[in-house]
């Protein structure tokens, strides 16, 4: 039962390092993209964020009615796509692109908040983005490493070494690890659905003061 986890953590350390560095590069790139926005785009973004914070602070309907399965589906689709790309073997570049894009999205979001609201924006990012992503991001990276490892194993055994052995065991290990990450993502999604909105409501009054100083 624990063999897939031991294999992933022990034998694939270089892949973990590579994928983690790729993700962090995406975060940095996303944060730098904020500086490339025009003044008009920054103003539009500021207005959008301002309306969102007012809605959160006033308990807007779109804020209070977060659906667990909608939140979970968003993350599970990402993991599912990684799993499918791993099965396709030729989808290896796609896995790396997805990890990089995930970093870009997070880096851009945090960069926008910090750029518009400085320390208050950073605090909002810490309560609204960081908590569940501290669980989801490692789960996606573990899924990515498992997908890359599975694809490389198929390439080595079938293409480079011309072996025709069964792929059932590697497939079961790969799918079992991915299924475990599904459970982790479901747990993180429950936190994002029911706990994160409460934490956000604690911080948004501070952001409203930044937007509308007395």
C-alpha positions as CSV (number, residue, x, y, z in Angstrom):
1,X,0.0,0.0,0.0
2,X,2.8,2.4,0.9
3,X,5.1,1.3,-1.8
4,X,4.1,4.0,-4.3
5,X,4.7,6.7,-1.7
6,X,8.1,5.3,-0.8
7,X,9.1,5.1,-4.4
8,X,7.9,8.6,-5.2
9,X,9.7,10.2,-2.2
10,X,12.9,8.2,-2.4
11,X,13.7,7.4,-6.0
12,X,12.3,10.5,-7.7
13,X,13.9,13.3,-5.7
14,X,15.6,14.9,-8.8
15,X,12.2,15.1,-10.4
16,X,10.6,16.7,-7.4
17,X,13.4,19.3,-7.3
18,X,13.0,20.0,-11.0
19,X,9.2,20.3,-10.9
20,X,9.3,22.5,-7.7
21,X,11.9,24.8,-9.3
22,X,9.7,25.0,-12.5
23,X,6.7,25.9,-10.4
24,X,8.6,28.6,-8.5
25,X,9.9,30.0,-11.8
26,X,6.2,30.3,-12.8
27,X,5.4,32.1,-9.6
28,X,8.2,34.6,-10.2
29,X,7.2,35.1,-13.8
30,X,3.6,35.7,-12.8
31,X,4.5,38.3,-10.2
32,X,6.7,40.1,-12.8
33,X,3.8,40.1,-15.2
34,X,2.0,42.5,-12.9
35,X,4.6,45.2,-13.7
36,X,3.8,44.8,-17.4
37,X,0.2,45.9,-17.0
38,X,-0.7,49.3,-18.5
39,X,-2.0,52.0,-16.2
40,X,-5.6,51.5,-17.6
41,X,-5.3,47.8,-16.9
42,X,-4.1,48.5,-13.3
43,X,-7.0,50.8,-12.8
44,X,-9.5,48.3,-14.1
45,X,-8.0,45.6,-11.9
46,X,-8.1,47.9,-8.8
47,X,-11.8,48.6,-9.4
48,X,-12.6,44.9,-9.8
49,X,-10.8,44.0,-6.6
50,X,-12.5,46.9,-4.8
51,X,-15.9,45.7,-5.8
52,X,-14.9,42.1,-4.8
53,X,-13.8,43.2,-1.4
54,X,-16.9,45.2,-0.8
55,X,-19.0,42.2,-1.8
56,X,-17.0,40.0,0.6
57,X,-17.3,42.5,3.5
58,X,-21.1,42.9,2.9
59,X,-21.7,39.1,2.5
60,X,-22.5,39.1,-1.2
61,X,-24.4,36.2,-2.6
62,X,-21.6,35.0,-4.9
63,X,-19.3,35.0,-1.9
64,X,-21.6,33.1,0.6
65,X,-22.7,30.4,-1.8
66,X,-19.4,28.7,-2.6
67,X,-20.2,25.2,-3.7
68,X,-17.8,22.5,-2.5
69,X,-18.0,20.3,-5.6
70,X,-17.5,23.3,-7.9
71,X,-14.4,24.3,-5.9
72,X,-13.1,20.7,-5.8
73,X,-13.8,20.1,-9.5
74,X,-11.6,23.1,-10.5
75,X,-8.6,21.5,-8.7
76,X,-9.5,17.9,-9.7
77,X,-9.7,18.8,-13.4
78,X,-6.1,20.1,-13.1
79,X,-5.0,16.8,-11.5
80,X,-7.0,14.7,-13.9
81,X,-5.4,16.4,-16.9
82,X,-1.9,15.8,-15.5
83,X,-2.9,12.1,-15.0
84,X,-4.1,11.8,-18.6
85,X,-1.0,13.5,-20.0
86,X,1.1,11.0,-18.0
87,X,-0.7,8.1,-19.6
88,X,-0.2,9.5,-23.0
89,X,3.6,9.5,-22.7
90,X,3.9,12.2,-25.3
91,X,2.2,14.5,-22.9
92,X,5.3,15.1,-20.8
93,X,5.8,18.7,-22.0
94,X,2.2,19.4,-21.2
95,X,2.7,18.3,-17.6
96,X,5.6,20.7,-17.3
97,X,3.6,23.5,-18.9
98,X,0.7,23.0,-16.5
99,X,3.1,23.2,-13.5
100,X,4.6,26.4,-14.8
101,X,1.2,27.9,-15.5
102,X,-0.1,27.0,-12.0
103,X,2.9,29.0,-10.7
104,X,2.1,31.9,-13.0
105,X,-1.5,32.1,-11.9
106,X,-0.6,32.1,-8.2
107,X,2.3,34.6,-8.7
108,X,0.1,36.9,-10.8
109,X,-2.7,36.8,-8.2
110,X,-0.5,37.5,-5.3
111,X,1.5,40.1,-7.2
112,X,-1.7,42.0,-8.1
113,X,-2.9,42.0,-4.4
114,X,0.5,43.2,-3.2
115,X,0.9,45.7,-6.0
116,X,-2.5,47.3,-5.3
117,X,-2.7,47.1,-1.5
118,X,0.9,46.5,-0.3
119,X,0.9,44.8,3.1
120,X,-2.9,44.6,3.4
121,X,-2.9,42.8,0.0
122,X,-0.2,40.4,1.3
123,X,-2.3,39.7,4.4
124,X,-5.3,39.0,2.2
125,X,-3.3,36.6,0.0
126,X,-2.0,34.8,3.1
127,X,-5.6,34.1,4.3
128,X,-7.3,33.6,0.9
129,X,-4.7,32.0,-1.3
130,X,-2.0,30.4,0.8
131,X,-3.8,28.1,3.2
132,X,-5.5,25.6,0.8
133,X,-2.8,26.0,-1.8
134,X,-0.2,24.9,0.7
135,X,-2.0,21.5,0.4
136,X,-3.2,21.6,-3.2
137,X,0.1,22.7,-4.8
138,X,2.2,19.8,-3.2
139,X,-0.6,17.4,-4.2
140,X,-0.4,18.6,-7.8
141,X,3.4,18.5,-7.8
142,X,3.4,14.9,-6.5
143,X,0.8,14.0,-9.2
144,X,3.1,15.6,-11.8
145,X,6.2,13.8,-10.6
146,X,4.2,10.5,-10.6
147,X,3.0,11.2,-14.2
148,X,6.5,12.1,-15.4
149,X,7.9,9.0,-13.7
150,X,5.3,6.8,-15.3
151,X,5.9,8.2,-18.7
152,X,9.7,7.9,-18.4
153,X,9.3,4.4,-17.2
154,X,7.2,3.5,-20.3
155,X,9.7,5.2,-22.6
156,X,12.7,3.3,-21.0
157,X,11.0,-0.1,-21.0
158,X,9.2,0.0,-24.3
159,X,11.2,2.3,-26.6
160,X,14.8,2.3,-25.4
161,X,15.1,-1.3,-24.1
162,X,12.4,-2.9,-26.3
163,X,10.9,-4.7,-23.4
164,X,7.3,-6.0,-23.6
165,X,6.7,-6.6,-19.9
166,X,3.4,-5.8,-18.2
167,X,2.7,-2.2,-17.3
168,X,-0.1,-3.2,-14.9
169,X,2.0,-2.7,-11.8
170,X,3.4,0.7,-12.7
171,X,0.0,1.8,-13.8
172,X,-1.6,0.7,-10.5
173,X,1.1,2.4,-8.5
174,X,0.7,5.6,-10.6
175,X,-3.1,5.6,-10.4
176,X,-3.0,4.7,-6.7
177,X,-0.8,7.7,-5.9
178,X,-3.0,9.9,-8.0
179,X,-6.1,8.7,-6.2
180,X,-4.4,9.5,-2.9
181,X,-3.8,13.1,-4.2
182,X,-7.5,13.3,-5.1
183,X,-8.4,12.7,-1.5
184,X,-5.9,15.3,-0.4
185,X,-7.4,17.8,-2.8
186,X,-10.9,17.0,-1.6
187,X,-9.8,17.8,2.0
188,X,-8.2,21.1,0.9
189,X,-11.3,22.0,-1.1
190,X,-13.4,21.6,2.0
191,X,-11.1,24.0,3.8
192,X,-11.3,26.4,0.9
193,X,-15.1,26.2,0.8
194,X,-16.0,26.6,4.4
195,X,-13.0,28.1,6.2
196,X,-11.3,30.4,3.7
197,X,-14.4,32.7,3.3
198,X,-14.5,33.3,7.0
199,X,-10.8,34.2,7.1
200,X,-11.3,36.5,4.1
201,X,-14.2,38.3,5.9
202,X,-11.8,39.1,8.7
203,X,-9.3,40.9,6.5
204,X,-11.5,42.7,3.9
205,X,-12.4,45.6,6.2
206,X,-8.7,46.6,6.2
207,X,-8.7,46.5,2.4
208,X,-11.8,48.7,2.3
209,X,-10.1,51.2,4.4
210,X,-7.2,51.3,1.9
211,X,-9.6,51.8,-0.9
212,X,-11.8,54.3,0.9
213,X,-9.6,56.2,3.4
214,X,-11.5,58.4,5.8
